[in-house]
mmCIF file of C-alpha atoms in Angstrom:
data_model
loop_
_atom_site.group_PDB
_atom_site.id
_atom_site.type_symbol
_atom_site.label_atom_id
_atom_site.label_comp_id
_atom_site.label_asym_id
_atom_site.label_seq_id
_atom_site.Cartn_x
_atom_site.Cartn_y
_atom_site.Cartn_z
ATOM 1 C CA UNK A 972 0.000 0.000 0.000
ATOM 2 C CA UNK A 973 1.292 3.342 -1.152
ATOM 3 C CA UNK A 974 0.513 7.001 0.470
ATOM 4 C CA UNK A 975 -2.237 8.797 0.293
ATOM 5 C CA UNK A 976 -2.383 12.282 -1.351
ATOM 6 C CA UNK A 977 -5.003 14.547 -2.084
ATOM 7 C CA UNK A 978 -5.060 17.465 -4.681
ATOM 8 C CA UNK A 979 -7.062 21.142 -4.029
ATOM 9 C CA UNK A 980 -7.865 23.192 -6.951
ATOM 10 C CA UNK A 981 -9.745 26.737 -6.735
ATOM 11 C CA UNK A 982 -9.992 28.857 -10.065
ATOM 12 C CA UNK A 983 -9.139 32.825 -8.240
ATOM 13 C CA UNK A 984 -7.316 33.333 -4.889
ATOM 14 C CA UNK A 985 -10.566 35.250 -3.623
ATOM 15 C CA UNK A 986 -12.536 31.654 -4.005
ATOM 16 C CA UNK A 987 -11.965 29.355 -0.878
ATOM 17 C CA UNK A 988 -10.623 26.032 -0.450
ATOM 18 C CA UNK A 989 -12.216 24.930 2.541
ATOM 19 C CA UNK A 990 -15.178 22.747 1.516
ATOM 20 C CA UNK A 991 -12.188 20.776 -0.304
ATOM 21 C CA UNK A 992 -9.837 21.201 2.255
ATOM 22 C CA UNK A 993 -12.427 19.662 4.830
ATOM 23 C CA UNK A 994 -13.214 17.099 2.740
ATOM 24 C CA UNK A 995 -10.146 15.623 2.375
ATOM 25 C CA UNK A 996 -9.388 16.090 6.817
ATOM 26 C CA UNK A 997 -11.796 13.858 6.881
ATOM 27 C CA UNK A 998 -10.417 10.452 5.443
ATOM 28 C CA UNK A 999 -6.993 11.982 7.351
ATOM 29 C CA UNK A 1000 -4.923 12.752 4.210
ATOM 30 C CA UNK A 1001 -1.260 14.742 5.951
ATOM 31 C CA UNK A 1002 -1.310 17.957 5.245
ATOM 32 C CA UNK A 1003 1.871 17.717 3.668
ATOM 33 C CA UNK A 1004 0.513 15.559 1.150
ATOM 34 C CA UNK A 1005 -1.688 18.076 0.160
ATOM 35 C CA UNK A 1006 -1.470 20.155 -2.947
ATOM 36 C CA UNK A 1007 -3.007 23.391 -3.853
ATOM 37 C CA UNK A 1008 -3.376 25.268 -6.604
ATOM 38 C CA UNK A 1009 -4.917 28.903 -7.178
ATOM 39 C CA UNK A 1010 -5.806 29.153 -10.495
ATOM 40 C CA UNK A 1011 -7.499 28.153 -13.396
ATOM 41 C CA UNK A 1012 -8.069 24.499 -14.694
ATOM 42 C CA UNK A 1013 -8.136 26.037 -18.258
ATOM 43 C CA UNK A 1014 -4.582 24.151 -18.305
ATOM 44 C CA UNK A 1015 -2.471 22.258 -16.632
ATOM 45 C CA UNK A 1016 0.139 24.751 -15.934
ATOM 46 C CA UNK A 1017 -0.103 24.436 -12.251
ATOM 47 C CA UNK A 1018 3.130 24.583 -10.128
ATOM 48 C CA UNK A 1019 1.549 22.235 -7.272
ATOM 49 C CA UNK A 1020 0.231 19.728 -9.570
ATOM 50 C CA UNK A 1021 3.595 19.097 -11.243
ATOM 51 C CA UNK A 1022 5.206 19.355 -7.819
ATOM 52 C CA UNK A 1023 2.383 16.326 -6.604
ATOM 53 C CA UNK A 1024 3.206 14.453 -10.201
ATOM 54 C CA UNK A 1025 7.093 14.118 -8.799
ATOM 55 C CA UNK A 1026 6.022 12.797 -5.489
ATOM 56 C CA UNK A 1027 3.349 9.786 -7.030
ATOM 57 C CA UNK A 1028 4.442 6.470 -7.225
ATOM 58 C CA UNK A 1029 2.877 3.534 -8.341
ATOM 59 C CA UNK A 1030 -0.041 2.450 -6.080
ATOM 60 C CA UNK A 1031 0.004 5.806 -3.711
ATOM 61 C CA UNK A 1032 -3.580 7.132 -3.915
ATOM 62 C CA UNK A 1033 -4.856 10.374 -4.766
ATOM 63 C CA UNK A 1034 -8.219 11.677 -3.707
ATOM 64 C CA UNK A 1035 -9.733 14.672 -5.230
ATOM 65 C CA UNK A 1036 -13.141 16.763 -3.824
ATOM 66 C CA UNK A 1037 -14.863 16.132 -7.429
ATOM 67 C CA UNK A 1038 -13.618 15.212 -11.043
ATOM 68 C CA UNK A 1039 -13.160 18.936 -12.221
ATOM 69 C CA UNK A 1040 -10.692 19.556 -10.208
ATOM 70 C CA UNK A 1041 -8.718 17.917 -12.597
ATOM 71 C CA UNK A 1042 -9.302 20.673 -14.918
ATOM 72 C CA UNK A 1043 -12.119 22.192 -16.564
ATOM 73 C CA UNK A 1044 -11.402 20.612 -20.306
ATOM 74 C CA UNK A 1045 -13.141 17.517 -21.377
ATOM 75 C CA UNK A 1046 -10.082 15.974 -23.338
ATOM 76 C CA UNK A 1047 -7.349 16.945 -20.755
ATOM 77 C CA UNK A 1048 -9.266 15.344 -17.968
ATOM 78 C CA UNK A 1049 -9.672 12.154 -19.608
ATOM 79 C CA UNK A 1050 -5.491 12.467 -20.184
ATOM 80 C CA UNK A 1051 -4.736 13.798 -17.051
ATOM 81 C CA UNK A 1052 -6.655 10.603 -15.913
ATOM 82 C CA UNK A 1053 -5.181 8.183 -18.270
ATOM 83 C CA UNK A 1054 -1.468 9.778 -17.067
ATOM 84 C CA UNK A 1055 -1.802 8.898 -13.435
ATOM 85 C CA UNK A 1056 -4.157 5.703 -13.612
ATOM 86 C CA UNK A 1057 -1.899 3.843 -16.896
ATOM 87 C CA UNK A 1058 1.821 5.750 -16.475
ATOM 88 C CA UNK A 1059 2.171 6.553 -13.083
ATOM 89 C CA UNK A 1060 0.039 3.848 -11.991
ATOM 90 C CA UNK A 1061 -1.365 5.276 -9.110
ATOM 91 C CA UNK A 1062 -5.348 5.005 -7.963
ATOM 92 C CA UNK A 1063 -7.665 7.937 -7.683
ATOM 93 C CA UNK A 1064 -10.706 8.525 -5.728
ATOM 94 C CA UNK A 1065 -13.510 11.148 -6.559
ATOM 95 C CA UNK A 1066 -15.276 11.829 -3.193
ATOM 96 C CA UNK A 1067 -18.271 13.035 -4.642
ATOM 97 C CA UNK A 1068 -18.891 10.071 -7.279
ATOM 98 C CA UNK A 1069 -18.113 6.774 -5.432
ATOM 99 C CA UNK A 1070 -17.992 4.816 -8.740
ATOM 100 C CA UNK A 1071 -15.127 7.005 -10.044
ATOM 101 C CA UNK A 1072 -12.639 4.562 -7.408
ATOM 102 C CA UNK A 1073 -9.807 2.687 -9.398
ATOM 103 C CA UNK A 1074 -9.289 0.659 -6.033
ATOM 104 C CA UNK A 1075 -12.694 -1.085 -7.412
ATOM 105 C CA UNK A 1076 -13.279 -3.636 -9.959
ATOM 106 C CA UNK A 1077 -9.621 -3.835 -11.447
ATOM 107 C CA UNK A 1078 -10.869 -6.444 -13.806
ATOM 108 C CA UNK A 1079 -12.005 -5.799 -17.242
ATOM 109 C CA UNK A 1080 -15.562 -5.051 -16.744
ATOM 110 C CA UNK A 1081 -14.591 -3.126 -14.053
ATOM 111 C CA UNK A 1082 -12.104 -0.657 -15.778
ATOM 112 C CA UNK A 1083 -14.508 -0.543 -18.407
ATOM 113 C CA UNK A 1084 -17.166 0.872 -16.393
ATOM 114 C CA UNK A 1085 -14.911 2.930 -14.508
ATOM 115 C CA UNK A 1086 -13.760 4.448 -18.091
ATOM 116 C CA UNK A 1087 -17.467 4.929 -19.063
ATOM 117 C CA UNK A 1088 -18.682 6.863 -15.849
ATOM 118 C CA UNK A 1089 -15.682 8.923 -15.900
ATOM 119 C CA UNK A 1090 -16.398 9.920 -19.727
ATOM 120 C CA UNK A 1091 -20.126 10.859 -19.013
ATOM 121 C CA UNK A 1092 -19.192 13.111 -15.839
ATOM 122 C CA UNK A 1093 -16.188 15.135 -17.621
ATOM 123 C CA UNK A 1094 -18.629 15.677 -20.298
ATOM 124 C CA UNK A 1095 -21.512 16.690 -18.213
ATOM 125 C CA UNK A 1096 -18.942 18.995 -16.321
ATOM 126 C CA UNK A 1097 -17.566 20.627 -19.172
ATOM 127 C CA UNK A 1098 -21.109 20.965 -20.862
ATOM 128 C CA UNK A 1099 -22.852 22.833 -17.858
ATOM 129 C CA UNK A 1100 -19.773 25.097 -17.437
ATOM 130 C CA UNK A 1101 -20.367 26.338 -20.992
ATOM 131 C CA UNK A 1102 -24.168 26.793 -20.121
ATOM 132 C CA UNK A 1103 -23.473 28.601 -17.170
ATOM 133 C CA UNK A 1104 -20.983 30.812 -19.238
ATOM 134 C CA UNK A 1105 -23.917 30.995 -21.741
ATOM 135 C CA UNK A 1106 -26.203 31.789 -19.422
ATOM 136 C CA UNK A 1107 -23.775 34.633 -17.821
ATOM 137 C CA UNK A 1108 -23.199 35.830 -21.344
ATOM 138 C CA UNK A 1109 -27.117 36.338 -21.866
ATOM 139 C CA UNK A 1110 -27.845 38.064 -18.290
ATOM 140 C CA UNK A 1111 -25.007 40.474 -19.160
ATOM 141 C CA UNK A 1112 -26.288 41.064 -22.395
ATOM 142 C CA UNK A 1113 -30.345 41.517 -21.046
ATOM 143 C CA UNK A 1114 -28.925 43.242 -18.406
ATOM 144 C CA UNK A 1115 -27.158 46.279 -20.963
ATOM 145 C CA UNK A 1116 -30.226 46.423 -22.729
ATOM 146 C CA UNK A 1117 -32.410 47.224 -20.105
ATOM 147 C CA UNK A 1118 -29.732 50.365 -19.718
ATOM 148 C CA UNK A 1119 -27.561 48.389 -16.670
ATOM 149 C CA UNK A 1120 -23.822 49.641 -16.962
ATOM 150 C CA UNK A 1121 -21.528 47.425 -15.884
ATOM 151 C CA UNK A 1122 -17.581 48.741 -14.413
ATOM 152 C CA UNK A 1123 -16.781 51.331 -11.699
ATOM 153 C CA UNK A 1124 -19.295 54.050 -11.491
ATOM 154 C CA UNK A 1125 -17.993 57.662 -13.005
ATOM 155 C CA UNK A 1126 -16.674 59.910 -10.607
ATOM 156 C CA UNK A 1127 -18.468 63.318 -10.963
ATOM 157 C CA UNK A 1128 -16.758 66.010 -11.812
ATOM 158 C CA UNK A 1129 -16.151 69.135 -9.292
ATOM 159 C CA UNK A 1130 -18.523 72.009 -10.453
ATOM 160 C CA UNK A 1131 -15.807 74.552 -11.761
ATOM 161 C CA UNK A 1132 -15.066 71.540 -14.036
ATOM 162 C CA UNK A 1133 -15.923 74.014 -17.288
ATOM 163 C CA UNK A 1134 -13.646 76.700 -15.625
ATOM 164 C CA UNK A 1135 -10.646 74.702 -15.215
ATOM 165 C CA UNK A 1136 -11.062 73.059 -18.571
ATOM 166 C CA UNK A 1137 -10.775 76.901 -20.289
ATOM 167 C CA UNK A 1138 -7.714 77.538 -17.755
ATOM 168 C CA UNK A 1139 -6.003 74.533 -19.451
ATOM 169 C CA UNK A 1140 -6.908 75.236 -22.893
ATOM 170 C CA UNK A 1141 -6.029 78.837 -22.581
ATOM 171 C CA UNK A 1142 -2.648 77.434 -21.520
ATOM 172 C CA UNK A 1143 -2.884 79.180 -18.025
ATOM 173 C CA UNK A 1144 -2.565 75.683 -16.439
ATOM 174 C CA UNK A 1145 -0.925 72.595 -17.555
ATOM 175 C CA UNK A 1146 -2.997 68.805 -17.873
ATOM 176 C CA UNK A 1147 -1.332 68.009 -14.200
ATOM 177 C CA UNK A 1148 -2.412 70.888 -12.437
ATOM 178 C CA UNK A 1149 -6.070 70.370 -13.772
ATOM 179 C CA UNK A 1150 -6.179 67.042 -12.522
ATOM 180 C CA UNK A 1151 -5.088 68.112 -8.958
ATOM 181 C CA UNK A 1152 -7.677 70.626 -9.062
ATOM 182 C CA UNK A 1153 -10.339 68.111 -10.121
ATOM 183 C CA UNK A 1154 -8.644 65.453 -7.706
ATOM 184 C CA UNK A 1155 -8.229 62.925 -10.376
ATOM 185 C CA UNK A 1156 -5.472 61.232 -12.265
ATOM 186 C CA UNK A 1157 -3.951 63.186 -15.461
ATOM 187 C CA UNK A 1158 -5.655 60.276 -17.642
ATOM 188 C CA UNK A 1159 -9.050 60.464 -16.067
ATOM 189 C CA UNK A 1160 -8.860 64.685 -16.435
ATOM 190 C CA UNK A 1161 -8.084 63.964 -20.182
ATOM 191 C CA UNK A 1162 -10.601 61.435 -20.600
ATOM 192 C CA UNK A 1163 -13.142 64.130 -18.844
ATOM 193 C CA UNK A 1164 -11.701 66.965 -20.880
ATOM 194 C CA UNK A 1165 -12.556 64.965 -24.229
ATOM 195 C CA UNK A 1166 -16.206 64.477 -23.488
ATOM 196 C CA UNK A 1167 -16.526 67.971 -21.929
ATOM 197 C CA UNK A 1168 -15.241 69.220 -25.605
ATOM 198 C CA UNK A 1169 -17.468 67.131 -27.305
ATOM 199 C CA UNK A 1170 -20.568 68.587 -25.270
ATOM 200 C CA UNK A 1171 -19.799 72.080 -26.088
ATOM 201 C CA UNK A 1172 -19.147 71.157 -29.712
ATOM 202 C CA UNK A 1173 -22.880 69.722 -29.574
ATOM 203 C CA UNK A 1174 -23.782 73.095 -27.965
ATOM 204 C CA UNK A 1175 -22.392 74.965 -30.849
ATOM 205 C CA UNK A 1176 -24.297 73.051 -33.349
ATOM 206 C CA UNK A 1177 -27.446 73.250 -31.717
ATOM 207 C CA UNK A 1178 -27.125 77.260 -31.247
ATOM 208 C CA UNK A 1179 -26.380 77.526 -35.028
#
């Protein structure tokens, strides 16, 4: 019997490990033979991952929280598993599918079922990320339609706004100066300036 070793995956370093983490406390995994990563499973680019790869040998276990921790592709998951169950020949539990447990049914039949389940449940994983992403995608776009605006809300500008702008124009002032008088940044003053401009060009055109 080999060790035991479980893997922790969370996609940002603002989303929390715990429900993982406590998960794998439970069946008493060492904390040193536990291996987090904080980023995303668009790849497999993931410094704790290849640092867990180094320490597997064949028949150590590895238990992960669910099968997409793996990664969020439906190809490299099925690799990923293939890598670990066929070249480093170690066996992997999924805590939240029971039948996806190499330690069961190492016959034929077995593996082939195994293979099966594990095919179905990276492809329902992968599918219901891309509707949620769909789904994100249409709320954002429903959302802008019904006038929503999305980003850091605009700063107002001070009230002598017009009156600094002329100072600058007329030279009298330079583009830092203004923004200290406005209190903003020397980009956000020209950004400001160029839709102040525009306004009083529309002015002009509507008083001729």
């Amino acid at each position: 019997m080999g060790n035991s070793y479980g893997y922790v995956r969370v996609s940002t370093r603002e989303q929390n490990e715990d429900r993982q983490m406590v998960a794998l406390g439970k069946i008493q995994i060492p904390k040193r033979n536990i291996y987090l990563d904080k980023q995303s499973g668009k790849n497999f680019e993931r410094p704790m991952y290849h640092r867990m790869l180094e320490k597997l040998k064949p028949d150590d276990l590895l238990y992960v929280k669910s099968i997409d921790r793996l990664g969020r592709n439906y190809e490299e998951i099925l690799e990923q598993w293939r890598m670990l169950t066929k070249e480093k020949r170690v066996d992997i539990v999924v805590l939240d599918m029971p039948l996806l447990d190499t330690r069961r049914g190492k016959d034929l039949m077995g593996t082939f079922l195994s293979d099966i389940v594990l095919q179905v449940l990276s492809f329902v994983a992968e599918n219901e990320r891309e509707n949620i992403r769909q789904r994100q995608r249409e709320g954002i776009e429903a959302a802008k339609q019904r006038g929503v605006r999305f980003g850091r809300p605009q700063r107002p500008v001070p009230e002598d706004f017009a009156q600094i702008c002329k100072k600058w124009n007329k030279k009298e002032i330079n583009g830092k100066e203004a923004a200290q008088l406005c209190d903003m940044s020397v980009s956000s003053f020209y950004r400001k300036v160029r839709g102040w401009i525009e306004g009083e060009f529309m002015m002009e055109g509507n008083e001729n």
